[in-house]
Short mmCIF file of C-alpha atoms in Angstrom, two decimals:
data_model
loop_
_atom_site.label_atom_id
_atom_site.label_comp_id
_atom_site.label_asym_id
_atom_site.label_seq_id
_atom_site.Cartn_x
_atom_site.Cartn_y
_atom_site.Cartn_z
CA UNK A 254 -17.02 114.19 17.22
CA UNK A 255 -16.77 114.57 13.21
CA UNK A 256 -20.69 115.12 13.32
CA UNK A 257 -20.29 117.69 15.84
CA UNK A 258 -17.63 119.63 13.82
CA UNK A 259 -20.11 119.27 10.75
CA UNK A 260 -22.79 121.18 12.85
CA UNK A 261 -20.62 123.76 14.10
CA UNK A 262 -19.30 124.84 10.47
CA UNK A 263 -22.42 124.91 9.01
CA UNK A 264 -23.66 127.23 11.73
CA UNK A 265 -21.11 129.08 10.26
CA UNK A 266 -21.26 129.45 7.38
CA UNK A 267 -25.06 128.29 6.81
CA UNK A 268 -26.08 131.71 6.21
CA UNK A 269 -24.74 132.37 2.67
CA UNK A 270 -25.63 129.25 1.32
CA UNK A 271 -29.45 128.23 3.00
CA UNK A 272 -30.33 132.51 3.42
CA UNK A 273 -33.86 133.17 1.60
CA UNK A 274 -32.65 137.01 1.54
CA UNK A 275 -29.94 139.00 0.60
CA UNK A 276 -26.73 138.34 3.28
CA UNK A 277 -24.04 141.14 3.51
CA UNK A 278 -21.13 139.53 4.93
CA UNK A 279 -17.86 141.87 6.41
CA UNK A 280 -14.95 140.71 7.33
CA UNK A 281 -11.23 139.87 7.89
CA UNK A 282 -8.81 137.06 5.66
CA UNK A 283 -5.75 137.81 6.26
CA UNK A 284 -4.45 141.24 5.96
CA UNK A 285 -7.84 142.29 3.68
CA UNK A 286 -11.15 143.42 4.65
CA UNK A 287 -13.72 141.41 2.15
CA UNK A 288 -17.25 142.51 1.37
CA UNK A 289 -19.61 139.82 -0.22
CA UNK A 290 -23.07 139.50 -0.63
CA UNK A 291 -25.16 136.49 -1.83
CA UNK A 292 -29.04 135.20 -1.73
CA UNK A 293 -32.17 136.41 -2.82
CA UNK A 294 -34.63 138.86 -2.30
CA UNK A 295 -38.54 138.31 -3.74
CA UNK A 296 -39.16 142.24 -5.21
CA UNK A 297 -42.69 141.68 -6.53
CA UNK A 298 -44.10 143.71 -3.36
CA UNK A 299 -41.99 146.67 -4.56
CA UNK A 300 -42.76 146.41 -8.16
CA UNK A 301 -46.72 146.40 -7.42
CA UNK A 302 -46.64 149.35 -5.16
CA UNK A 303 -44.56 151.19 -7.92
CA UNK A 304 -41.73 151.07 -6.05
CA UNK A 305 -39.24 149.81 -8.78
CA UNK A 306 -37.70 151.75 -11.68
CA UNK A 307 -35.27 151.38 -14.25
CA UNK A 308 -32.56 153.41 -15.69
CA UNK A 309 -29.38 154.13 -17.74
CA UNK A 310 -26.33 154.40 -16.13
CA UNK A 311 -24.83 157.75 -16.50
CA UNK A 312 -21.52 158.37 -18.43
CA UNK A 313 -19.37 158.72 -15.24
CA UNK A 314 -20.50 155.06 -14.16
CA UNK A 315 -19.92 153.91 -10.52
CA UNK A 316 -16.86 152.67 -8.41
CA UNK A 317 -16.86 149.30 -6.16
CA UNK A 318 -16.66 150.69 -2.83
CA UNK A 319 -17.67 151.31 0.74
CA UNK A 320 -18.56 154.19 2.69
CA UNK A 321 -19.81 152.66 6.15
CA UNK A 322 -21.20 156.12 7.57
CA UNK A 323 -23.15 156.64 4.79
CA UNK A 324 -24.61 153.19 4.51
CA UNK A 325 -23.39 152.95 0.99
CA UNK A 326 -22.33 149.21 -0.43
CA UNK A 327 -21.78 148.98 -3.98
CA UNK A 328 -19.80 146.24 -6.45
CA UNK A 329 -19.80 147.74 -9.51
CA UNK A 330 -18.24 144.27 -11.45
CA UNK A 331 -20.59 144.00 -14.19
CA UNK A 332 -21.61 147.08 -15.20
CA UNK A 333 -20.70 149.62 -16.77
CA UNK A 334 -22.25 153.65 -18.74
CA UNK A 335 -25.20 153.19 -20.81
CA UNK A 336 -26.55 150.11 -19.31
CA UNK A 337 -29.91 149.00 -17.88
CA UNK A 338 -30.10 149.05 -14.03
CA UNK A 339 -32.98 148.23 -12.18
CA UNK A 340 -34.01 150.15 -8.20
CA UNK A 341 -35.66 149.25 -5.60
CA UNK A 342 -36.56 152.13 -2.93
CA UNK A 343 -36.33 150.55 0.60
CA UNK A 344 -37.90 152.45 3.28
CA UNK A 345 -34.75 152.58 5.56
CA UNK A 346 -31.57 151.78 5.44
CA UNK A 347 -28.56 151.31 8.30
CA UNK A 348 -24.90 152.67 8.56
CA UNK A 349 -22.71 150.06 9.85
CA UNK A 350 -19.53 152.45 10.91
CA UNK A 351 -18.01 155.71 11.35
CA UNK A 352 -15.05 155.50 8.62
CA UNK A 353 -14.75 157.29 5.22
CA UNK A 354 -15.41 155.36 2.22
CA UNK A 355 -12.71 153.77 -0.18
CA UNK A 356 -12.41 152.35 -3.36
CA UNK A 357 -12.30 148.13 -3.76
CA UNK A 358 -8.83 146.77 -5.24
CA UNK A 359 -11.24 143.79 -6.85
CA UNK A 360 -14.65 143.53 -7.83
CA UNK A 361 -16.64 139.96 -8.80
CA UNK A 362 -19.70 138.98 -9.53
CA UNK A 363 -23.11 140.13 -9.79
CA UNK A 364 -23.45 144.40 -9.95
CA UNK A 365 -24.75 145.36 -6.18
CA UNK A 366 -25.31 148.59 -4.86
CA UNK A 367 -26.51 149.42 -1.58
CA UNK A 368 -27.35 152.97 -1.69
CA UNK A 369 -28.08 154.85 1.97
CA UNK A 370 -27.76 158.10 3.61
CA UNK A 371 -31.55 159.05 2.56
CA UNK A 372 -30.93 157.60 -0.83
CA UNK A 373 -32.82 154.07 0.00
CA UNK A 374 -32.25 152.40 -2.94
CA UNK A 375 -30.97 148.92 -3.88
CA UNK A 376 -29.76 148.84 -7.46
CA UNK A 377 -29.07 145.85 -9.62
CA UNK A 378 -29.35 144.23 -13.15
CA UNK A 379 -32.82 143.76 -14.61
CA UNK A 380 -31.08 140.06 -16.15
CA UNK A 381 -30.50 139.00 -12.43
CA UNK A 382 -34.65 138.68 -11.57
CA UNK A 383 -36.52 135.94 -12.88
CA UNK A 384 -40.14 135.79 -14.03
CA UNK A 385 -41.30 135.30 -10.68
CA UNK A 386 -39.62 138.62 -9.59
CA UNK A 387 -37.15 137.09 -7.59
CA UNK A 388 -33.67 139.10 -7.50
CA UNK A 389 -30.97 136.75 -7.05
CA UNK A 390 -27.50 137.76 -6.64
CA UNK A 391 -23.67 137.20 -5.79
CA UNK A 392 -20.33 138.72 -5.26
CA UNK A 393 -17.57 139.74 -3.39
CA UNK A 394 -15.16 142.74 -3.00
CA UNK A 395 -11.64 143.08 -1.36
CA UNK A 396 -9.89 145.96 0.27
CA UNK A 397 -6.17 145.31 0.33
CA UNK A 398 -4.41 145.86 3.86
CA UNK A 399 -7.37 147.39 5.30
CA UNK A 400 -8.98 146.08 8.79
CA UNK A 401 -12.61 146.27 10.66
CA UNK A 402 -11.14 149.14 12.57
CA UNK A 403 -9.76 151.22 9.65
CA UNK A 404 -13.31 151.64 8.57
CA UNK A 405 -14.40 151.98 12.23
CA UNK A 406 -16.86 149.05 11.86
CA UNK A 407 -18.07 147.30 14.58
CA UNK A 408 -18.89 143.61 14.53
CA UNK A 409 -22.50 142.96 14.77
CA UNK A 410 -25.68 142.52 12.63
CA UNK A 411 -27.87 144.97 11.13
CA UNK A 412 -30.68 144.32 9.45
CA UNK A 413 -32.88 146.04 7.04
CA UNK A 414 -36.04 144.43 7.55
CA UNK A 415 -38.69 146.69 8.21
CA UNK A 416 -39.93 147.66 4.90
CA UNK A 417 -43.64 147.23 4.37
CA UNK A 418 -43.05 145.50 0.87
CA UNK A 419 -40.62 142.87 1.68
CA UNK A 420 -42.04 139.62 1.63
CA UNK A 421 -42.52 137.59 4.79
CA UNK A 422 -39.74 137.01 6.67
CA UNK A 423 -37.32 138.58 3.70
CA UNK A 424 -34.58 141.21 4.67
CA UNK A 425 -31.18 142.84 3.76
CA UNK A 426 -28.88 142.10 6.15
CA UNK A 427 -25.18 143.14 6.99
CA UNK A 428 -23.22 140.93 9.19
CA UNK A 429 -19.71 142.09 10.04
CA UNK A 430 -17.65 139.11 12.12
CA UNK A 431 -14.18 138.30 12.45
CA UNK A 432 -12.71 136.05 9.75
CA UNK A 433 -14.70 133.08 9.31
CA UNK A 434 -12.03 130.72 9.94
CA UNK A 435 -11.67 132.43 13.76
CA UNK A 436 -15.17 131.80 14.22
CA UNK A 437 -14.90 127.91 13.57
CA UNK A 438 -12.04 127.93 15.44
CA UNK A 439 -13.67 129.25 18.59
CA UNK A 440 -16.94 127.32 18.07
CA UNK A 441 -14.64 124.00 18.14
CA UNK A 442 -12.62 125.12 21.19
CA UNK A 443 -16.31 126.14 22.47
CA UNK A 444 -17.03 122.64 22.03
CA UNK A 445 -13.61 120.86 23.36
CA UNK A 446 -14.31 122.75 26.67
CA UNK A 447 -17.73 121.53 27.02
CA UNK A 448 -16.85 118.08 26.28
CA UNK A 449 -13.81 118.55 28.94
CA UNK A 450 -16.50 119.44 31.74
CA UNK A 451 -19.13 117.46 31.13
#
C-alpha cells in the first residue's frame, strides 16, 4: 500500500521536479490562486536563428501579474529599471481564460514573463542560462482571495510546443488543476475503490 501511495504522489507532483521544459502550474491553496513556474528550456535553437535579444528594462519597470485573456504571465521578483533582460520570440502563444488581469500580492524567485496577445515573447535574466544555453528557472506568485473562476480559467493543459526552434520534445506548458493536495486525495480514493473491487 505505502508503495502505491509513493506512485500516486509522484504522478502528482512529478512534473515540476523531473520536467525537461518550462512547467506553468495554476492553481488553488486555500483561499489563494498560486502561479509558479519551474524547469528548463534549451534556447540555443532561438539564439542561432536570431531569435534572441537583449535589452534594458525601461524606467516604468514591470508588475507580477496575470492577464489570462491575453496570455500574459509575468513574476517580476528580481528585477527591476535599468537591468539586462534577455527575449525569446516564440512563434505562438495560448490564452488560458477569459478574466481581466490583476496584480500578484507576492512575487519569488527567478524574473518570468510570459508575454502573449501577438507579443510572443518569453523574457528572462541573461544570469539564469548557462554556457550551454540552457534557461533554467523558478518561482511562484500568489493572488490573495482570488479563485480559478474569478479569472475565468478553466482547468486543463495548454501547451506551447509548436515552435520550430524548440528543441526535441521541449515546450512551455500551462497546467491549471485544482489544489494539489485534492488531486492526491482523489488519486488515493481512486485507488481505495479499486482495491475494494478487485
Amino acid at each position: 500500500m505505502k508503495f502505491y501511495c509513493l506512485l500516486i504522489l509522484l504522478s502528482v507532483f512529478c512534473g515540476s521536479v523531473c520536467a525537461d521544459y518550462i512547467s506553468i502550474k495554476i492553481y488553488e491553496q486555500g483561499d489563494d490562486v498560486i502561479v509558479s513556474h519551474s524547469g528548463s528550456l534549451d534556447i540555443s535553437g532561438f539564439k542561432g536563428q536570431g531569435s534572441y535579444s537583449e535589452s534594458q528594462v525601461g524606467s516604468s519597470g514591470y508588475d507580477s501579474m496575470i492577464d489570462p485573456r491575453d496570455g500574459y504571465i509575468c513574476n517580476a521578483s528580481g528585477i527591476s529599471a535599468g537591468d539586462t533582460e534577455g527575449e525569446i520570440n516564440l512563434e505562438t502563444t495560448v490564452l488560458f481564460g477569459f478574466g481581466s488581469g490583476a496584480l500578484a500580492d507576492s512575487a519569488s524567485g527567478d524574473y518570468f514573463n510570459l508575454e502573449g496577445s501577438g507579443e510572443n515573447d518569453l523574457h528572462f535574466l541573461p544570469e539564469n542560462v548557462d554556457q550551454n544555453d540552457i534557461l533554467t528557472v523558478n518561482g511562484s506568485m500568489t493572488f490573495q482571495n482570488k479563485t480559478l473562476a474569478d479569472f475565468m480559467m478553466y482547468k486543463g493543459t495548454y501547451p506551447i510546443d509548436d515552435d520550430s526552434n524548440f528543441a526535441d520534445g521541449e515546450k512551455i506548458e500551462i497546467t491549471i488543476t485544482p489544489e494539489p493536495a485534492t488531486l492526491a486525495l482523489l488519486g488515493l480514493g481512486g485507488f481505495v475503490l479499486r482495491r475494494r473491487n478487485a
